[in-house]
Coordinates of C-alpha atoms in Angstrom, one line a residue:
Chain A
M6 CA 18.5 -130.2 11.7
A7 CA 21.5 -132.0 10.6
A8 CA 21.3 -134.2 7.5
L9 CA 21.2 -137.8 8.6
T10 CA 23.1 -140.6 7.1
P11 CA 22.5 -143.9 8.9
G12 CA 24.6 -146.2 6.8
A13 CA 27.5 -146.4 9.2
A14 CA 25.6 -147.7 12.2
A15 CA 23.7 -150.3 10.1
A16 CA 27.0 -151.6 9.0
G17 CA 28.2 -151.6 12.5
S18 CA 25.3 -153.5 13.9
T19 CA 25.0 -156.3 11.4
D20 CA 27.2 -159.3 11.1
P21 CA 29.3 -158.9 8.0
A22 CA 28.2 -162.5 7.0
T23 CA 24.6 -161.5 6.7
A24 CA 25.2 -158.3 4.9
S25 CA 27.7 -159.6 2.3
P26 CA 26.6 -160.5 -1.2
P27 CA 25.3 -164.1 -1.4
G28 CA 28.1 -165.6 -3.3
P29 CA 28.8 -165.7 -7.1
A30 CA 25.8 -164.8 -9.3
R31 CA 26.3 -167.9 -11.4
A32 CA 25.7 -170.2 -8.4
H33 CA 23.1 -172.9 -8.9
S34 CA 19.8 -172.0 -7.5
A35 CA 19.6 -175.1 -5.3
H36 CA 23.0 -174.4 -4.1
R37 CA 21.9 -170.8 -3.4
A38 CA 18.9 -172.0 -1.5
G39 CA 21.1 -174.2 0.6
R40 CA 23.4 -171.3 1.4
A41 CA 20.5 -169.1 2.3
A42 CA 19.2 -171.8 4.8
L43 CA 22.7 -172.1 6.2
R44 CA 23.0 -168.3 6.6
A45 CA 19.6 -168.2 8.3
G46 CA 20.7 -170.9 10.6
A47 CA 23.9 -169.1 11.5
V48 CA 21.9 -165.9 12.2
L49 CA 19.5 -167.8 14.4
L50 CA 22.3 -169.5 16.3
R51 CA 24.1 -166.2 16.8
R52 CA 21.0 -164.5 18.1
T53 CA 20.3 -167.4 20.5
L54 CA 23.9 -167.4 21.7
V55 CA 23.7 -163.6 22.4
L56 CA 20.5 -164.2 24.4
A57 CA 22.2 -167.0 26.4
A58 CA 25.1 -164.6 27.1
L59 CA 22.8 -162.0 28.4
L60 CA 21.1 -164.5 30.7
A61 CA 24.5 -165.7 31.9
V62 CA 25.5 -162.1 32.7
V63 CA 22.2 -161.4 34.5
F64 CA 22.3 -164.6 36.5
T65 CA 25.9 -164.0 37.6
A66 CA 25.2 -160.4 38.5
V67 CA 22.2 -161.5 40.6
E68 CA 24.4 -164.0 42.4
I69 CA 27.2 -161.5 43.2
L70 CA 24.6 -159.4 45.1
P71 CA 24.7 -159.3 48.9
G72 CA 21.8 -161.3 50.2
D73 CA 19.7 -163.9 48.4
A74 CA 16.0 -164.8 48.2
A75 CA 16.2 -166.8 51.4
T76 CA 17.3 -163.8 53.6
A77 CA 15.1 -161.4 51.6
T78 CA 11.9 -163.3 52.3
A79 CA 12.8 -164.3 55.8
D80 CA 10.6 -162.9 58.6
R81 CA 12.2 -160.7 61.1
G82 CA 13.5 -162.8 64.0
D83 CA 14.0 -166.0 61.9
S84 CA 16.9 -167.9 63.2
A85 CA 20.0 -168.6 61.2
A86 CA 19.0 -172.2 61.1
A87 CA 15.6 -171.4 59.7
I88 CA 17.1 -169.3 56.9
A89 CA 19.6 -172.1 56.1
A90 CA 16.7 -174.5 55.9
R91 CA 14.8 -172.1 53.6
R92 CA 17.9 -171.7 51.5
E93 CA 18.1 -175.5 51.1
H94 CA 14.4 -175.6 50.3
L95 CA 14.9 -173.1 47.5
G96 CA 18.0 -175.0 46.3
L97 CA 20.3 -172.0 46.9
D98 CA 22.9 -174.0 48.7
R99 CA 24.0 -175.7 45.5
P100 CA 26.9 -174.3 43.4
L101 CA 26.3 -171.4 41.1
W102 CA 27.2 -173.2 37.9
E103 CA 24.9 -176.1 38.7
R104 CA 21.9 -173.8 39.4
F105 CA 22.6 -171.8 36.2
T106 CA 22.7 -174.9 34.0
D107 CA 19.5 -176.1 35.6
W108 CA 17.8 -172.8 35.1
M109 CA 19.0 -172.5 31.5
T110 CA 18.1 -176.0 30.4
A111 CA 14.6 -175.6 31.9
L112 CA 14.0 -172.3 30.1
P113 CA 13.1 -173.8 26.6
T114 CA 10.5 -175.9 28.3
G115 CA 8.8 -172.8 29.7
D116 CA 10.0 -173.2 33.2
L117 CA 11.4 -169.9 34.5
G118 CA 12.4 -171.1 37.9
T119 CA 10.9 -170.6 41.3
S120 CA 10.3 -167.2 42.9
A121 CA 11.6 -166.2 46.4
R122 CA 8.1 -167.0 47.8
G123 CA 8.2 -170.5 46.3
E124 CA 5.8 -169.9 43.4
K125 CA 6.6 -170.8 39.8
V126 CA 7.8 -167.7 38.0
A127 CA 6.1 -168.8 34.8
D128 CA 2.7 -168.9 36.6
L129 CA 3.3 -165.4 38.1
L130 CA 4.1 -164.0 34.6
R131 CA 1.5 -166.0 32.6
D132 CA -1.2 -163.4 32.8
P133 CA 0.7 -160.1 33.0
F134 CA 3.3 -160.7 30.2
P135 CA 0.8 -161.0 27.4
N136 CA -0.9 -157.8 28.5
T137 CA 2.5 -156.0 28.4
L138 CA 3.3 -157.6 25.1
A139 CA -0.1 -156.4 23.7
L140 CA 0.7 -152.8 24.9
A141 CA 4.2 -152.8 23.5
G142 CA 3.0 -154.6 20.3
A143 CA 0.3 -152.1 19.6
A144 CA 2.8 -149.2 20.2
F145 CA 5.2 -151.0 17.9
V146 CA 2.7 -151.2 15.0
L147 CA 1.7 -147.6 15.5
T148 CA 5.4 -146.5 15.6
V149 CA 6.2 -148.4 12.3
A150 CA 3.2 -146.9 10.5
A151 CA 3.6 -143.4 11.8
S152 CA 7.3 -143.1 11.4
L153 CA 7.2 -144.5 7.8
A154 CA 4.4 -142.1 6.9
L155 CA 6.1 -139.1 8.5
G156 CA 9.6 -140.0 7.2
C157 CA 8.3 -140.4 3.6
L158 CA 6.3 -137.2 3.9
A159 CA 9.4 -135.3 5.0
A160 CA 11.6 -136.9 2.4
A161 CA 9.1 -136.0 -0.4
R162 CA 9.6 -132.3 0.4
P163 CA 13.3 -132.1 1.3
G164 CA 14.4 -128.8 2.8
R165 CA 10.8 -127.4 2.7
R166 CA 8.7 -126.4 5.6
T167 CA 7.0 -129.7 6.1
D168 CA 10.4 -131.3 6.3
R169 CA 11.7 -128.9 8.9
V170 CA 8.5 -129.0 11.0
I171 CA 8.6 -132.8 11.0
G172 CA 12.3 -132.8 11.8
H173 CA 12.0 -130.5 14.8
T174 CA 8.9 -132.2 16.1
A175 CA 10.5 -135.6 15.9
T176 CA 13.6 -134.3 17.8
T177 CA 11.3 -132.8 20.4
A178 CA 9.1 -135.9 20.7
F179 CA 11.9 -138.4 21.3
A180 CA 13.4 -136.4 24.1
I181 CA 10.2 -136.6 26.3
P182 CA 10.3 -139.5 28.7
D183 CA 7.3 -141.8 28.2
F184 CA 6.0 -141.5 31.8
V185 CA 6.0 -137.6 31.5
L186 CA 4.1 -137.9 28.3
A187 CA 1.6 -140.3 29.9
T188 CA 1.0 -137.9 32.8
G189 CA 0.3 -135.1 30.3
L190 CA -2.1 -137.2 28.3
V191 CA -4.0 -138.3 31.4
L192 CA -4.4 -134.7 32.4
V193 CA -5.6 -133.5 29.0
L194 CA -7.5 -136.5 27.6
S195 CA -9.0 -137.8 30.7
L196 CA -9.2 -135.4 33.7
W197 CA -9.9 -132.1 31.8
T198 CA -11.9 -133.4 28.8
G199 CA -13.1 -136.8 30.2
W200 CA -12.7 -138.5 26.8
L201 CA -10.8 -141.5 28.0
P202 CA -10.6 -143.5 31.2
A203 CA -7.7 -142.5 33.4
V204 CA -7.2 -145.8 35.0
T205 CA -7.2 -149.3 33.4
V206 CA -9.6 -151.7 35.0
A207 CA -9.1 -155.4 34.4
D208 CA -12.0 -157.7 33.7
A209 CA -12.5 -161.2 35.1
S210 CA -9.9 -162.7 32.7
G211 CA -7.3 -160.2 33.8
K212 CA -7.3 -158.2 30.5
P213 CA -8.1 -154.5 30.3
A214 CA -11.9 -154.2 30.4
E215 CA -12.3 -151.8 27.5
W216 CA -10.0 -151.2 24.5
T217 CA -10.2 -147.4 25.1
M218 CA -8.1 -148.0 28.1
M219 CA -5.2 -148.9 25.8
I220 CA -5.2 -145.7 23.9
M221 CA -3.3 -143.5 26.2
P222 CA -0.6 -146.0 27.3
V223 CA 0.0 -146.9 23.6
L224 CA 0.2 -143.2 22.6
A225 CA 2.6 -142.5 25.5
L226 CA 4.9 -145.3 24.3
A227 CA 4.6 -144.7 20.5
I228 CA 5.1 -140.9 20.3
P229 CA 8.7 -140.8 21.5
Q230 CA 9.7 -143.8 19.5
T231 CA 7.9 -142.4 16.4
G232 CA 10.0 -139.3 16.8
W233 CA 13.2 -141.3 16.8
N234 CA 12.3 -143.6 14.0
T235 CA 11.0 -140.8 11.8
R236 CA 14.5 -139.4 11.8
I237 CA 15.9 -142.8 10.8
V238 CA 13.4 -143.2 8.0
R239 CA 14.1 -139.7 6.7
A240 CA 17.8 -140.2 6.9
A241 CA 17.7 -143.6 5.2
L242 CA 15.6 -142.1 2.4
T243 CA 18.0 -139.2 2.0
D244 CA 20.9 -141.7 1.6
Q245 CA 18.9 -143.6 -1.0
A246 CA 18.1 -140.4 -2.9
D247 CA 21.7 -140.3 -4.2
A248 CA 21.7 -143.9 -5.4
P249 CA 22.1 -144.2 -9.2
H250 CA 18.9 -146.2 -9.7
V251 CA 16.8 -143.6 -7.8
E252 CA 18.5 -140.8 -9.8
A253 CA 17.6 -142.7 -13.0
A254 CA 14.0 -143.1 -11.9
R255 CA 13.8 -139.4 -11.2
L256 CA 15.4 -138.5 -14.5
D257 CA 12.8 -140.7 -16.2
G258 CA 10.2 -138.3 -15.0
L259 CA 8.4 -140.6 -12.6
S260 CA 6.3 -138.9 -9.9
T261 CA 8.0 -138.0 -6.6
T262 CA 5.7 -140.4 -4.8
R263 CA 6.5 -143.3 -7.1
V264 CA 10.2 -142.7 -7.0
L265 CA 10.1 -142.5 -3.2
L266 CA 7.9 -145.6 -2.6
R267 CA 9.0 -147.9 -5.4
H268 CA 12.6 -147.0 -5.9
A269 CA 14.1 -145.3 -2.7
L270 CA 12.1 -147.0 0.1
P271 CA 13.1 -150.7 -0.8
G272 CA 16.8 -149.8 -0.5
A273 CA 16.3 -147.9 2.7
L274 CA 14.4 -150.8 4.4
P275 CA 17.4 -152.6 6.0
V276 CA 18.4 -149.4 7.9
I277 CA 14.8 -148.7 8.8
A278 CA 14.3 -152.3 10.0
T279 CA 17.4 -152.2 12.2
G280 CA 16.4 -148.8 13.7
I281 CA 12.8 -149.9 14.5
A282 CA 13.9 -153.3 15.8
T283 CA 16.1 -151.5 18.4
S284 CA 13.1 -149.6 19.6
T285 CA 11.6 -152.8 20.9
G286 CA 13.6 -152.7 24.1
M287 CA 12.5 -149.1 24.7
L288 CA 8.9 -150.0 24.1
L289 CA 9.0 -153.0 26.4
G290 CA 10.9 -151.1 29.1
G291 CA 8.6 -148.1 28.7
A292 CA 5.5 -150.3 28.9
V293 CA 6.6 -151.5 32.3
V294 CA 6.8 -147.9 33.5
V295 CA 3.7 -146.6 31.9
E296 CA 1.7 -149.5 33.2
T297 CA 2.4 -148.5 36.8
L298 CA 0.9 -145.1 36.0
F299 CA -2.3 -146.4 34.4
N300 CA -2.6 -149.5 36.7
H301 CA -2.5 -151.6 33.6
P302 CA -2.5 -155.3 34.6
G303 CA 0.9 -156.1 33.2
M304 CA 4.5 -156.8 34.2
G305 CA 4.9 -153.3 35.7
T306 CA 3.0 -154.2 38.9
V307 CA 4.7 -157.6 39.2
L308 CA 8.2 -156.1 38.7
A309 CA 7.6 -153.3 41.2
G310 CA 6.7 -156.0 43.7
A311 CA 9.7 -158.0 42.8
V312 CA 12.1 -155.1 43.4
A313 CA 10.5 -154.4 46.8
G314 CA 10.6 -158.1 47.7
R315 CA 14.1 -158.6 46.4
D316 CA 12.9 -161.4 44.2
T317 CA 15.7 -161.9 41.8
T318 CA 14.5 -165.0 40.1
L319 CA 11.3 -163.2 39.1
I320 CA 13.3 -160.3 37.6
A321 CA 15.7 -162.7 35.8
G322 CA 12.7 -164.5 34.4
S323 CA 11.2 -161.2 33.1
V324 CA 14.6 -160.4 31.6
A325 CA 14.6 -163.8 29.8
L326 CA 11.1 -163.2 28.4
A327 CA 11.8 -159.6 27.3
G328 CA 15.1 -160.7 25.8
A329 CA 13.4 -163.4 23.9
A330 CA 10.8 -161.0 22.5
I331 CA 13.5 -158.5 21.5
T332 CA 15.5 -161.3 19.9
L333 CA 12.5 -162.3 17.8
V334 CA 12.1 -158.7 16.5
L335 CA 15.9 -158.5 15.8
L336 CA 15.6 -161.8 13.8
A337 CA 12.8 -160.3 11.8
A338 CA 15.1 -157.3 11.1
D339 CA 17.9 -159.7 10.1
L340 CA 15.4 -161.3 7.6
V341 CA 14.5 -158.0 6.1
R342 CA 18.2 -157.1 5.7
A343 CA 19.1 -160.5 4.2
K344 CA 16.2 -160.4 1.8
T345 CA 17.0 -156.8 0.6
A346 CA 20.7 -157.7 0.3
G347 CA 19.8 -160.8 -1.7
A348 CA 17.4 -159.1 -4.0
G349 CA 19.6 -156.1 -4.6
R350 CA 22.5 -158.0 -6.1
Chain B
M30 CA 16.5 -144.6 23.7
T31 CA 18.9 -143.1 21.4
T32 CA 22.4 -143.3 20.0
T33 CA 23.9 -141.7 17.0
A34 CA 26.4 -142.9 14.5
T35 CA 28.2 -140.4 12.3
S36 CA 29.3 -141.2 8.9
T37 CA 32.3 -139.7 7.2
D38 CA 32.3 -136.4 5.5
N39 CA 30.7 -136.8 2.2
G40 CA 33.8 -135.6 0.5
A41 CA 32.9 -132.0 0.9
A42 CA 35.8 -129.6 1.3
A43 CA 36.4 -128.3 4.9
P44 CA 33.9 -125.7 5.8
T45 CA 35.0 -122.2 5.0
R46 CA 35.0 -119.5 7.6
P47 CA 31.9 -117.7 6.4
G48 CA 30.2 -121.1 6.1
R49 CA 31.1 -121.8 9.6
R50 CA 29.8 -118.5 10.9
R51 CA 26.5 -119.1 9.1
A52 CA 26.3 -122.5 10.7
A53 CA 26.9 -120.9 14.1
R54 CA 24.2 -118.4 13.5
R55 CA 21.8 -121.1 12.6
A56 CA 22.7 -123.1 15.7
L57 CA 22.4 -120.2 18.2
P58 CA 18.5 -120.1 18.5
L59 CA 18.6 -123.8 19.4
L60 CA 21.5 -123.4 21.9
V61 CA 20.1 -120.5 23.9
P62 CA 17.0 -122.2 25.3
A63 CA 19.1 -125.1 26.7
A64 CA 21.6 -122.7 28.3
L65 CA 18.9 -120.6 29.8
F66 CA 17.0 -123.6 31.2
L67 CA 20.1 -125.2 32.6
A68 CA 21.1 -121.9 34.3
A69 CA 17.6 -121.5 35.8
A70 CA 17.5 -125.0 37.1
L71 CA 20.9 -124.8 38.7
A72 CA 20.3 -121.4 40.2
G73 CA 16.8 -122.5 41.4
P74 CA 17.7 -123.4 45.0
W75 CA 18.8 -119.8 45.7
L76 CA 15.6 -118.4 44.4
A77 CA 13.2 -120.7 46.3
P78 CA 11.0 -118.8 48.8
H79 CA 10.5 -121.8 51.1
T80 CA 12.5 -124.9 52.1
I81 CA 11.6 -128.2 50.5
D82 CA 10.1 -129.8 53.6
A83 CA 8.2 -127.0 55.3
P84 CA 4.4 -127.3 55.0
V85 CA 3.1 -123.9 54.1
T86 CA -0.3 -124.6 52.5
A87 CA -3.2 -127.0 52.9
T88 CA -2.8 -130.4 51.2
Y89 CA -3.0 -130.0 47.4
A90 CA -3.9 -126.3 47.9
A91 CA -4.6 -124.6 44.6
A92 CA -2.2 -122.0 43.2
G93 CA -2.1 -118.6 44.7
D94 CA -2.2 -117.3 48.3
G95 CA 1.6 -117.2 48.8
A96 CA 2.3 -120.4 46.9
L97 CA 2.9 -119.7 43.2
L98 CA 2.1 -123.2 42.1
G99 CA 0.0 -124.3 45.1
G100 CA 0.9 -127.1 47.6
D101 CA 1.7 -130.8 47.2
Q102 CA 0.5 -133.9 49.1
L103 CA 1.9 -132.6 52.4
G104 CA 1.1 -129.0 51.8
R105 CA 4.7 -128.1 50.8
D106 CA 5.3 -125.3 48.3
V107 CA 5.4 -126.8 44.8
W108 CA 7.3 -123.8 43.4
S109 CA 10.1 -124.1 45.9
R110 CA 10.4 -127.9 45.4
L111 CA 10.4 -127.4 41.7
L112 CA 13.3 -124.9 42.0
H113 CA 15.2 -127.4 44.1
G114 CA 14.4 -130.5 42.1
G115 CA 16.5 -130.1 39.1
G116 CA 20.1 -129.6 40.3
E117 CA 20.7 -133.2 41.2
L118 CA 19.0 -134.6 38.1
I119 CA 21.1 -132.4 35.9
G120 CA 24.3 -133.1 37.8
C121 CA 23.8 -136.9 37.6
A122 CA 22.8 -136.7 33.9
F123 CA 26.0 -134.6 33.2
L124 CA 28.1 -137.2 35.1
I125 CA 26.6 -140.1 33.2
G126 CA 26.9 -138.3 29.9
A127 CA 30.5 -137.4 30.5
A128 CA 31.4 -140.9 31.8
V129 CA 29.8 -142.7 28.9
T130 CA 31.1 -140.3 26.3
A131 CA 34.7 -140.5 27.6
T132 CA 34.7 -144.3 27.9
A133 CA 33.1 -144.7 24.5
A134 CA 35.5 -142.3 22.9
L135 CA 38.5 -144.3 24.1
L136 CA 37.0 -147.8 23.6
G137 CA 35.6 -146.8 20.2
C138 CA 39.0 -145.8 18.9
L139 CA 40.6 -148.8 20.4
A140 CA 38.0 -151.0 18.6
V141 CA 39.0 -149.5 15.3
L142 CA 42.8 -149.8 16.0
R143 CA 42.6 -153.3 17.4
P144 CA 40.0 -155.3 15.3
R145 CA 40.0 -158.2 17.8
A146 CA 39.0 -155.9 20.7
G147 CA 36.5 -154.3 18.2
R148 CA 34.7 -157.7 17.7
I149 CA 34.4 -158.2 21.5
L150 CA 33.0 -154.7 22.0
E151 CA 30.6 -155.4 19.1
R152 CA 29.3 -158.5 20.8
A153 CA 28.9 -156.6 24.1
A154 CA 26.6 -154.2 22.3
D155 CA 24.6 -157.1 20.9
V156 CA 24.1 -158.4 24.4
A157 CA 23.2 -155.0 25.9
I158 CA 20.6 -154.4 23.3
L159 CA 18.5 -157.3 24.7
L160 CA 18.2 -155.7 28.1
P161 CA 15.6 -152.9 28.3
S162 CA 17.2 -150.2 30.4
V163 CA 14.3 -150.2 32.9
L164 CA 14.9 -153.9 33.7
G165 CA 18.6 -153.2 33.9
I166 CA 18.0 -150.5 36.5
M167 CA 15.8 -152.8 38.5
L168 CA 18.6 -155.4 38.5
V169 CA 21.2 -152.9 39.7
A170 CA 18.8 -151.6 42.3
L171 CA 18.4 -155.1 43.6
A172 CA 22.1 -155.8 43.5
W173 CA 22.8 -152.6 45.4
P174 CA 19.9 -151.7 47.6
D175 CA 21.8 -148.9 49.5
G176 CA 23.3 -147.5 46.3
G177 CA 20.7 -144.8 45.8
R178 CA 21.8 -142.3 43.1
W179 CA 25.1 -144.1 42.6
A180 CA 23.3 -147.4 41.7
V181 CA 21.4 -145.6 39.0
I182 CA 24.5 -143.8 37.7
T183 CA 26.4 -147.1 37.6
A184 CA 23.5 -148.8 35.7
A185 CA 23.1 -146.0 33.2
V186 CA 26.9 -146.0 32.5
V187 CA 27.1 -149.7 32.1
L188 CA 24.0 -150.0 29.9
G189 CA 24.8 -146.9 27.8
T190 CA 28.4 -147.5 27.0
P191 CA 28.2 -150.4 24.5
F192 CA 26.0 -148.4 22.1
A193 CA 28.1 -145.3 22.4
V194 CA 31.2 -147.4 21.6
R195 CA 29.5 -148.5 18.4
V196 CA 28.8 -145.0 17.5
V197 CA 32.4 -143.8 18.0
A198 CA 33.8 -146.9 16.2
A199 CA 31.5 -146.3 13.2
A200 CA 32.8 -142.7 13.0
A201 CA 36.4 -143.6 13.6
A202 CA 36.6 -146.5 11.1
P203 CA 37.2 -144.3 8.0
L204 CA 39.8 -142.2 9.9
A205 CA 41.8 -145.3 10.8
A206 CA 42.7 -145.8 7.1
A207 CA 44.0 -142.2 6.8
G208 CA 47.6 -141.7 6.0
Y209 CA 48.5 -139.9 9.2
V210 CA 47.1 -142.7 11.3
E211 CA 49.0 -145.3 9.3
A212 CA 52.1 -143.2 9.7
A213 CA 51.7 -143.1 13.4
L214 CA 51.1 -146.8 13.5
M215 CA 54.3 -147.3 11.5
R216 CA 56.2 -145.1 13.9
G217 CA 55.2 -147.6 16.6
E218 CA 53.0 -145.2 18.6
S219 CA 50.8 -146.7 21.2
S220 CA 47.0 -147.1 20.6
L221 CA 46.3 -144.6 23.4
S222 CA 48.6 -142.0 21.9
I223 CA 47.1 -142.4 18.4
T224 CA 43.6 -142.2 19.9
V225 CA 44.3 -139.0 21.8
R226 CA 46.5 -137.2 19.3
E227 CA 45.3 -138.4 15.9
L228 CA 41.7 -139.8 16.1
L229 CA 39.8 -137.8 18.8
P230 CA 40.7 -134.3 17.5
N231 CA 39.0 -135.3 14.2
L232 CA 36.0 -136.8 16.0
R233 CA 35.0 -133.6 17.9
G234 CA 31.7 -133.3 16.2
T235 CA 30.7 -136.9 16.8
V236 CA 31.8 -136.8 20.4
T237 CA 29.9 -133.5 21.1
A238 CA 26.7 -134.9 19.5
L239 CA 27.2 -138.1 21.4
F240 CA 27.5 -136.3 24.7
G241 CA 24.3 -134.4 24.1
L242 CA 22.4 -137.5 23.2
R243 CA 23.8 -139.4 26.2
F244 CA 22.8 -136.5 28.4
V245 CA 19.2 -136.7 27.2
E246 CA 19.3 -140.5 27.6
A247 CA 20.6 -140.1 31.1
V248 CA 17.8 -137.7 31.9
Y249 CA 15.4 -140.4 30.7
I250 CA 17.0 -143.2 32.8
I251 CA 17.4 -141.2 36.0
S252 CA 13.9 -139.7 35.9
T253 CA 12.4 -143.1 35.0
A254 CA 14.2 -144.7 37.9
A255 CA 13.1 -142.0 40.3
F256 CA 9.6 -142.4 39.1
L257 CA 9.9 -146.1 40.0
Q258 CA 11.2 -145.0 43.4
I259 CA 14.7 -146.2 42.7
G260 CA 17.3 -143.5 43.6
P261 CA 16.0 -140.4 45.4
Q262 CA 13.8 -141.1 48.4
P263 CA 10.7 -139.3 49.5
P264 CA 11.6 -136.2 51.5
E265 CA 13.9 -135.2 48.7
A266 CA 12.6 -132.8 46.0
D267 CA 13.1 -134.5 42.7
W268 CA 11.0 -133.7 39.6
A269 CA 10.2 -137.4 38.7
L270 CA 9.5 -138.2 42.3
M271 CA 7.2 -135.2 42.5
I272 CA 5.2 -136.4 39.5
R273 CA 4.6 -139.8 41.2
E274 CA 3.9 -138.4 44.7
N275 CA 1.5 -135.8 43.6
A276 CA -0.4 -137.9 41.0
P277 CA -3.2 -138.7 43.4
G278 CA -4.0 -135.0 43.8
I279 CA -3.8 -134.1 40.1
L280 CA -7.3 -132.8 40.0
L281 CA -7.0 -130.7 43.2
N282 CA -3.7 -129.0 42.2
P283 CA -2.7 -130.0 38.6
W284 CA 0.4 -127.8 38.9
A285 CA 1.9 -130.2 41.5
V286 CA 2.2 -132.7 38.6
L287 CA 2.2 -130.5 35.6
A288 CA 5.1 -128.3 36.7
P289 CA 7.6 -131.1 37.3
S290 CA 6.5 -132.9 34.2
A291 CA 7.1 -129.8 32.1
A292 CA 10.4 -129.3 33.8
V293 CA 11.7 -132.8 32.9
A294 CA 10.3 -132.5 29.3
L295 CA 11.8 -129.0 28.8
L296 CA 15.2 -130.2 30.1
A297 CA 15.3 -133.1 27.7
I298 CA 13.8 -131.2 24.7
T299 CA 16.1 -128.1 25.0
V300 CA 19.2 -130.2 25.3
N301 CA 18.1 -132.5 22.5
L302 CA 17.5 -129.5 20.2
A303 CA 20.8 -128.0 21.1
T304 CA 22.5 -131.3 20.4
S305 CA 20.9 -131.5 16.9
A306 CA 22.2 -128.0 16.3
L307 CA 25.8 -128.9 17.3
A308 CA 25.9 -132.2 15.4
P309 CA 28.0 -132.2 12.3
R310 CA 26.0 -131.5 9.1
T311 CA 26.8 -135.0 7.8
Q312 CA 25.3 -136.5 11.0
A313 CA 24.0 -140.0 10.9
V314 CA 21.5 -141.0 13.4
T315 CA 20.5 -144.5 13.9
S316 CA 19.7 -146.6 16.7
A317 CA 22.2 -149.0 18.1

């Protein structure tokens, strides 16, 4: 497998302002704290603006479509007048700009708009979204742990068999679509061996009835992403191995484990954080797909219905929620980067 | 899912001829499976014993008795449908991979030559990262209900390009400072001419690796969309659609689900391994 050096993309994906050294070293500490706060504010503002831009694009795209919620939900044989009345009822006769500002200003208050059937989108998503988030979150934690462990293991034995096996397995793993993996898992772990339930059953509160029902969906999501991130961890550690301070630690005769964990890993963290943060979108999107396979009570079912019913507000609301979740993880990655950059200089 | 960025050569001298030959020998075992699998999938329709819509067995009939892999939910021959089901997926993935790579190669170089355009493209990637591709496909499917395959292709190209641009830009940035590029700029050559004649020839490795990864990504997007019943519609033979349609009968005839699953997985894995073999040795992989 090719040697991996991820520095370039990390530089490409961060704002120069956040990655640059935090001013002259002599600066007063209070002054420095003020600057840090300012920088954090700037990053927060930028991420929020990017999220707003995405929502604007989505909202406009949805508007350009032929047909709207009123015609989509109309019964066959409804007169043009009835559809017009419905359009007025849903507020679709108002200008695009006005509706967009209304929708956007309502978002921070938790109001995601009204679905094509006249229900509150926030109410429709209240129960399923946390379930999807729990699935993606569990897969995220597993991905972080597994890819750090495997990446470090490979980097500790560069060029040896362990390294090659982990490298090829990772490349193989991240190519497999999650729903294909999920199908294979169901067949092996459930239908042939009977170890795990094949279908998720929700209890009275709308959550999966048993935690064992989460195992297969989480594995199906985490395995491909672990493959991808293991390569990033391995590559970032390879980059760090050439850094002068890591070389010095190695020449001092410290153990490989200590050099790796205490000297190389901290410097590699910004790249790793960026890589893992970008997996969030894949995990959330994958969760929606895998849910439909396991009948997990999450967004997958709601969204499948929304596509069939041409319910654009419902999908736009889901995009807003997913975008917000991804923004939070990206902000956390920004934080890791800023902290490492600050401590390193 | 994936994007690469390539960093510059680490100062090593240009590979010597024997070195190159050794690299080619090492890459060969990883390239052959992909070539064989692609050839088999594309030739499949001519080898199929039955048509894709003729019922030849009982519903979910087990393998054997004239049907190599048994029957599906309508008693159609799974083996014949499997042989038919790959061509379109591969064709579409190829189209998406080529479109994204070509657009990204041009825009990525433009981003490096024109910093202002570069900043705009960078912001576009920031926005695109917030939209999970599955949701993006659903949006496009809503926007264009009769689009079928083309709706999915459009979505995949639009969603994939921003990251790919970032990858090319990261690889092209160090080249833009090279003397021959500056000389071309001083001569007053157009950005397009510099891109095509000075930058791209030096980005062969990056662009090849990018195409491979975009192909794998496209396979993911198309098959996921088909699994969500966006794109190919039921009578068609499509691997992802077969997985979904035959899932209820998985215990009666596991092959009806297992065979198309394995086909999708093998397609993605063989191409991905081939890509990793073709990638330049100083390859940098990161997400975008």
